[in-house]
Structures are given as C-alpha cells and as structure tokens.
PDB file of C-alpha atoms in Angstrom:
ATOM      1  CA  MET A  55      34.033  -0.770 -21.479  1.00 88.00           C
ATOM      2  CA  ILE A  56      30.473  -1.714 -22.411  1.00 94.00           C
ATOM      3  CA  ILE A  57      31.769  -4.393 -24.798  1.00 96.00           C
ATOM      4  CA  LEU A  58      33.775  -5.945 -21.969  1.00 97.00           C
ATOM      5  CA  LEU A  59      30.635  -6.064 -19.829  1.00 97.00           C
ATOM      6  CA  TYR A  60      28.714  -7.720 -22.676  1.00 97.00           C
ATOM      7  CA  ILE A  61      31.508 -10.294 -23.052  1.00 98.00           C
ATOM      8  CA  LEU A  62      31.482 -11.036 -19.312  1.00 98.00           C
ATOM      9  CA  GLN A  63      27.705 -11.332 -19.445  1.00 98.00           C
ATOM     10  CA  ALA A  64      27.978 -13.714 -22.412  1.00 98.00           C
ATOM     11  CA  ILE A  65      30.475 -15.873 -20.505  1.00 98.00           C
ATOM     12  CA  THR A  66      28.160 -15.990 -17.500  1.00 98.00           C
ATOM     13  CA  LEU A  67      25.087 -16.765 -19.596  1.00 98.00           C
ATOM     14  CA  THR A  68      26.997 -19.484 -21.451  1.00 98.00           C
ATOM     15  CA  PHE A  69      27.793 -21.241 -18.170  1.00 97.00           C
ATOM     16  CA  ILE A  70      24.158 -20.813 -17.134  1.00 98.00           C
ATOM     17  CA  SER A  71      23.057 -22.340 -20.454  1.00 98.00           C
ATOM     18  CA  TRP A  72      25.275 -25.366 -19.785  1.00 97.00           C
ATOM     19  CA  THR A  73      23.639 -25.750 -16.380  1.00 98.00           C
ATOM     20  CA  VAL A  74      20.149 -25.429 -17.872  1.00 98.00           C
ATOM     21  CA  GLY A  75      21.115 -27.974 -20.530  1.00 97.00           C
ATOM     22  CA  LEU A  76      22.420 -30.382 -17.901  1.00 96.00           C
ATOM     23  CA  LEU A  77      19.329 -30.083 -15.707  1.00 98.00           C
ATOM     24  CA  LEU A  78      16.781 -30.362 -18.519  1.00 97.00           C
ATOM     25  CA  ASN A  79      18.747 -33.164 -20.145  1.00 96.00           C
ATOM     26  CA  ASN A  80      18.622 -35.143 -16.900  1.00 95.00           C
ATOM     27  CA  ALA A  81      14.888 -34.485 -16.689  1.00 96.00           C
ATOM     28  CA  ILE A  82      14.150 -35.806 -20.194  1.00 95.00           C
ATOM     29  CA  LYS A  83      16.732 -38.552 -20.739  1.00 92.00           C
ATOM     30  CA  LEU A  84      14.357 -41.329 -19.661  1.00 90.00           C
ATOM     31  CA  ARG A  85      11.463 -40.112 -21.829  1.00 91.00           C
ATOM     32  CA  THR A  86      10.443 -42.079 -24.907  1.00 89.00           C
ATOM     33  CA  PHE A  87      11.216 -39.261 -27.364  1.00 89.00           C
ATOM     34  CA  TYR A  88      14.841 -39.094 -26.174  1.00 91.00           C
ATOM     35  CA  GLY A  89      15.680 -42.098 -28.343  1.00 86.00           C
ATOM     36  CA  ARG A  90      14.294 -40.306 -31.383  1.00 87.00           C
ATOM     37  CA  ILE A  91      16.264 -37.121 -30.788  1.00 87.00           C
ATOM     38  CA  SER A  92      19.423 -39.153 -30.232  1.00 85.00           C
ATOM     39  CA  HIS A  93      19.664 -39.591 -34.012  1.00 84.00           C
ATOM     40  CA  LEU A  94      19.746 -35.892 -34.924  1.00 84.00           C
ATOM     41  CA  ASN A  95      22.234 -34.891 -37.589  1.00 87.00           C
ATOM     42  CA  PHE A  96      22.044 -31.290 -38.800  1.00 88.00           C
ATOM     43  CA  ILE A  97      25.002 -31.412 -41.207  1.00 87.00           C
ATOM     44  CA  LYS A  98      25.168 -34.458 -43.430  1.00 85.00           C
ATOM     45  CA  ASN A  99      27.660 -32.966 -45.890  1.00 84.00           C
ATOM     46  CA  ASP A 100      31.394 -33.317 -45.103  1.00 84.00           C
ATOM     47  CA  VAL A 101      32.218 -30.372 -47.363  1.00 87.00           C
ATOM     48  CA  LEU A 102      29.918 -28.104 -45.361  1.00 90.00           C
ATOM     49  CA  SER A 103      31.313 -29.282 -42.037  1.00 87.00           C
ATOM     50  CA  LYS A 104      34.848 -28.573 -43.260  1.00 87.00           C
ATOM     51  CA  SER A 105      33.870 -25.177 -44.652  1.00 89.00           C
ATOM     52  CA  ILE A 106      32.488 -24.028 -41.293  1.00 92.00           C
ATOM     53  CA  GLY A 107      35.667 -25.220 -39.574  1.00 88.00           C
ATOM     54  CA  LEU A 108      34.228 -28.097 -37.587  1.00 90.00           C
ATOM     55  CA  SER A 109      37.411 -30.197 -37.859  1.00 87.00           C
ATOM     56  CA  LYS A 110      39.514 -27.258 -36.645  1.00 90.00           C
ATOM     57  CA  PHE A 111      37.098 -26.765 -33.771  1.00 89.00           C
ATOM     58  CA  GLY A 112      37.465 -30.451 -32.885  1.00 85.00           C
ATOM     59  CA  TRP A 113      41.249 -30.092 -32.897  1.00 88.00           C
ATOM     60  CA  ILE A 114      40.995 -27.095 -30.541  1.00 89.00           C
ATOM     61  CA  ILE A 115      38.775 -29.065 -28.162  1.00 84.00           C
ATOM     62  CA  LYS A 116      41.135 -32.069 -28.150  1.00 82.00           C
ATOM     63  CA  ASN A 117      44.250 -29.937 -27.637  1.00 84.00           C
ATOM     64  CA  SER A 118      43.079 -27.370 -25.088  1.00 83.00           C
ATOM     65  CA  PHE A 119      41.753 -27.249 -21.552  1.00 75.00           C
ATOM     66  CA  PHE A 120      38.226 -27.875 -22.887  1.00 73.00           C
ATOM     67  CA  ARG A 121      38.985 -31.597 -23.134  1.00 68.00           C
ATOM     68  CA  VAL A 122      38.743 -31.886 -19.340  1.00 68.00           C
ATOM     69  CA  PHE A 123      35.109 -30.763 -19.231  1.00 69.00           C
ATOM     70  CA  ASN A 124      33.735 -34.200 -20.107  1.00 66.00           C
ATOM     71  CA  LYS A 125      36.149 -36.996 -19.311  1.00 64.00           C
ATOM     72  CA  ASN A 126      33.502 -39.562 -20.300  1.00 64.00           C
ATOM     73  CA  LEU A 127      34.143 -38.716 -23.959  1.00 66.00           C
ATOM     74  CA  ASN A 128      37.617 -40.267 -24.007  1.00 67.00           C
ATOM     75  CA  LEU A 129      38.838 -43.721 -24.905  1.00 65.00           C
ATOM     76  CA  LYS A 130      41.869 -45.042 -23.064  1.00 70.00           C
ATOM     77  CA  SER A 131      42.579 -48.046 -25.282  1.00 72.00           C
ATOM     78  CA  ARG A 132      41.350 -49.769 -28.417  1.00 80.00           C
ATOM     79  CA  PRO A 133      37.563 -49.830 -27.966  1.00 78.00           C
ATOM     80  CA  ASN A 134      35.259 -52.788 -28.395  1.00 84.00           C
ATOM     81  CA  ARG A 135      31.586 -52.523 -29.442  1.00 88.00           C
ATOM     82  CA  ASP A 136      30.400 -51.959 -25.874  1.00 88.00           C
ATOM     83  CA  ASP A 137      32.930 -49.155 -25.382  1.00 84.00           C
ATOM     84  CA  LEU A 138      31.790 -47.504 -28.610  1.00 88.00           C
ATOM     85  CA  GLN A 139      28.127 -47.812 -27.627  1.00 91.00           C
ATOM     86  CA  ARG A 140      28.876 -46.304 -24.206  1.00 90.00           C
ATOM     87  CA  LEU A 141      30.817 -43.493 -25.871  1.00 89.00           C
ATOM     88  CA  ARG A 142      27.933 -42.869 -28.273  1.00 90.00           C
ATOM     89  CA  THR A 143      25.502 -42.644 -25.348  1.00 89.00           C
ATOM     90  CA  GLU A 144      27.759 -40.089 -23.645  1.00 91.00           C
ATOM     91  CA  MET A 145      28.020 -38.134 -26.911  1.00 91.00           C
ATOM     92  CA  VAL A 146      24.240 -38.031 -27.259  1.00 93.00           C
ATOM     93  CA  TYR A 147      23.972 -36.792 -23.684  1.00 94.00           C
ATOM     94  CA  ALA A 148      26.523 -34.021 -24.337  1.00 93.00           C
ATOM     95  CA  GLU A 149      24.926 -33.170 -27.686  1.00 94.00           C
ATOM     96  CA  ILE A 150      21.406 -32.806 -26.272  1.00 96.00           C
ATOM     97  CA  GLY A 151      22.710 -30.787 -23.318  1.00 96.00           C
ATOM     98  CA  HIS A 152      24.438 -28.322 -25.635  1.00 97.00           C
ATOM     99  CA  LEU A 153      21.388 -28.199 -27.893  1.00 97.00           C
ATOM    100  CA  ILE A 154      19.152 -27.316 -24.935  1.00 97.00           C
ATOM    101  CA  GLY A 155      21.675 -24.658 -23.905  1.00 98.00           C
ATOM    102  CA  PHE A 156      21.697 -23.308 -27.456  1.00 98.00           C
ATOM    103  CA  VAL A 157      17.908 -22.948 -27.540  1.00 98.00           C
ATOM    104  CA  PHE A 158      17.930 -21.383 -24.064  1.00 98.00           C
ATOM    105  CA  LEU A 159      20.445 -18.745 -25.142  1.00 99.00           C
ATOM    106  CA  LEU A 160      18.519 -18.114 -28.360  1.00 99.00           C
ATOM    107  CA  SER A 161      15.546 -17.127 -26.218  1.00 98.00           C
ATOM    108  CA  VAL A 162      17.770 -14.741 -24.239  1.00 98.00           C
ATOM    109  CA  ILE A 163      19.068 -13.307 -27.535  1.00 99.00           C
ATOM    110  CA  VAL A 164      15.504 -12.705 -28.749  1.00 98.00           C
ATOM    111  CA  ILE A 165      14.724 -10.851 -25.509  1.00 98.00           C
ATOM    112  CA  LYS A 166      17.856  -8.727 -25.949  1.00 98.00           C
ATOM    113  CA  LEU A 167      16.878  -7.904 -29.529  1.00 99.00           C
ATOM    114  CA  TRP A 168      13.351  -7.048 -28.382  1.00 98.00           C
ATOM    115  CA  ASN A 169      14.865  -4.615 -25.860  1.00 98.00           C
ATOM    116  CA  GLY A 170      17.164  -3.046 -28.461  1.00 98.00           C
ATOM    117  CA  LEU A 171      20.408  -4.461 -27.039  1.00 98.00           C
ATOM    118  CA  PHE A 172      21.788  -5.350 -30.450  1.00 98.00           C
ATOM    119  CA  LEU A 173      25.499  -5.437 -29.588  1.00 98.00           C
ATOM    120  CA  SER A 174      24.850  -7.552 -26.506  1.00 98.00           C
ATOM    121  CA  ALA A 175      22.695  -9.920 -28.590  1.00 98.00           C
ATOM    122  CA  LEU A 176      25.411 -10.197 -31.252  1.00 98.00           C
ATOM    123  CA  ILE A 177      28.135 -10.996 -28.724  1.00 98.00           C
ATOM    124  CA  LEU A 178      25.889 -13.546 -27.022  1.00 99.00           C
ATOM    125  CA  LEU A 179      25.054 -15.096 -30.402  1.00 98.00           C
ATOM    126  CA  LEU A 180      28.771 -15.534 -31.140  1.00 98.00           C
ATOM    127  CA  PHE A 181      29.329 -17.181 -27.760  1.00 98.00           C
ATOM    128  CA  ASN A 182      26.267 -19.367 -28.298  1.00 98.00           C
ATOM    129  CA  ILE A 183      27.533 -20.541 -31.667  1.00 98.00           C
ATOM    130  CA  ILE A 184      31.036 -21.274 -30.383  1.00 96.00           C
ATOM    131  CA  PHE A 185      30.139 -22.861 -27.040  1.00 96.00           C
ATOM    132  CA  ASN A 186      26.805 -24.568 -27.771  1.00 97.00           C
ATOM    133  CA  LEU A 187      26.149 -24.988 -31.496  1.00 97.00           C
ATOM    134  CA  TYR A 188      29.646 -26.103 -32.542  1.00 95.00           C
ATOM    135  CA  PRO A 189      29.899 -28.675 -29.722  1.00 95.00           C
ATOM    136  CA  THR A 190      26.489 -30.019 -30.779  1.00 95.00           C
ATOM    137  CA  LEU A 191      27.609 -30.317 -34.397  1.00 95.00           C
ATOM    138  CA  LEU A 192      30.916 -31.899 -33.363  1.00 93.00           C
ATOM    139  CA  GLN A 193      29.121 -34.500 -31.232  1.00 92.00           C
ATOM    140  CA  GLN A 194      26.818 -35.277 -34.155  1.00 92.00           C
ATOM    141  CA  GLN A 195      29.776 -35.717 -36.489  1.00 92.00           C
ATOM    142  CA  ASN A 196      31.587 -38.007 -34.052  1.00 89.00           C
ATOM    143  CA  LYS A 197      28.382 -39.917 -33.330  1.00 91.00           C
ATOM    144  CA  THR A 198      27.944 -40.533 -37.068  1.00 90.00           C
ATOM    145  CA  ARG A 199      31.492 -41.890 -37.271  1.00 89.00           C
ATOM    146  CA  ILE A 200      30.755 -44.280 -34.404  1.00 90.00           C
ATOM    147  CA  ASP A 201      27.488 -45.358 -36.050  1.00 88.00           C
ATOM    148  CA  ASP A 202      29.418 -46.179 -39.232  1.00 87.00           C
ATOM    149  CA  ILE A 203      31.837 -48.352 -37.247  1.00 88.00           C
ATOM    150  CA  LEU A 204      29.041 -50.108 -35.344  1.00 86.00           C
ATOM    151  CA  ARG A 205      27.196 -51.066 -38.549  1.00 82.00           C
TER     152      ARG A 205
END
C-alpha cells in the first residue's frame, strides 16, 4: 500500500515539475543566456543513446497518448528551413522545460533522502528519469538532427 502511495505522489510531483518547468522556462526564455543553453547536448555518442534505449523511448512517445502533450512538435508536411527552425525553437523550449523539471525533482529527491524516505526517493527518481530526463535527451537528439539538416 505504501508503494502505491509513493507512486501516486511521484505522479503528482511529476506533473508539478512540468508546471514549474513551464513557468520558469517562460520567465527565462527572453534572457541572454537562454541562447547559450539552447545548444546543450548531454549525449554526443549514438551508441550510448541506443544503449540507454532513447530510440525506443522516442518510438513510445510517437505511438502513444504522450504525443498529444505538445502538438507544436509535429510536422504536417515536408518542412522548409523556416519550419525546421520553428520546430527547433519548440524543441528547445520543451527541452529546457523538462530540464528545469528534472532539477526541481532532484531537489525534492535530496530532501526525501535527507529525511530517510529512501523508497519514495527511488520511485521519484525513476519517474524523474522517465518523464523529465529522457524527454530532455530525446529533444537534444532530435535538435541535433535538425541542426545537421540546417547546416
């Protein structure tokens, strides 16, 4: 029963992290450093991205209800350069939002560990990886593919 409560708490905190990411992202998107962080790329190795299952995660996102969360990340027809640049901007926005959410939940995880709630922290860490870190990494991978096309 306690595990179920921890899972429900992790779901709730994940949605809260998305909201925090959205709000903070809106607050910083016009700052000068935003352009610098728009070029983040944590995984530069295709072998590593495949070994952690990033392509499978991308397939799940494209073929599940998660694809409806951000309709701005879809292309309806063959894109031109402007479409790709717009898509890249939307990807950066989604990436930074998830990254902010990831850091927010990491702080909650540290507090849980400090208070000895190890199982709760572990479950929240798993949710944080799946729902914030992997989307960040996927956006970075897709953004890199767009950058290669735009060059």
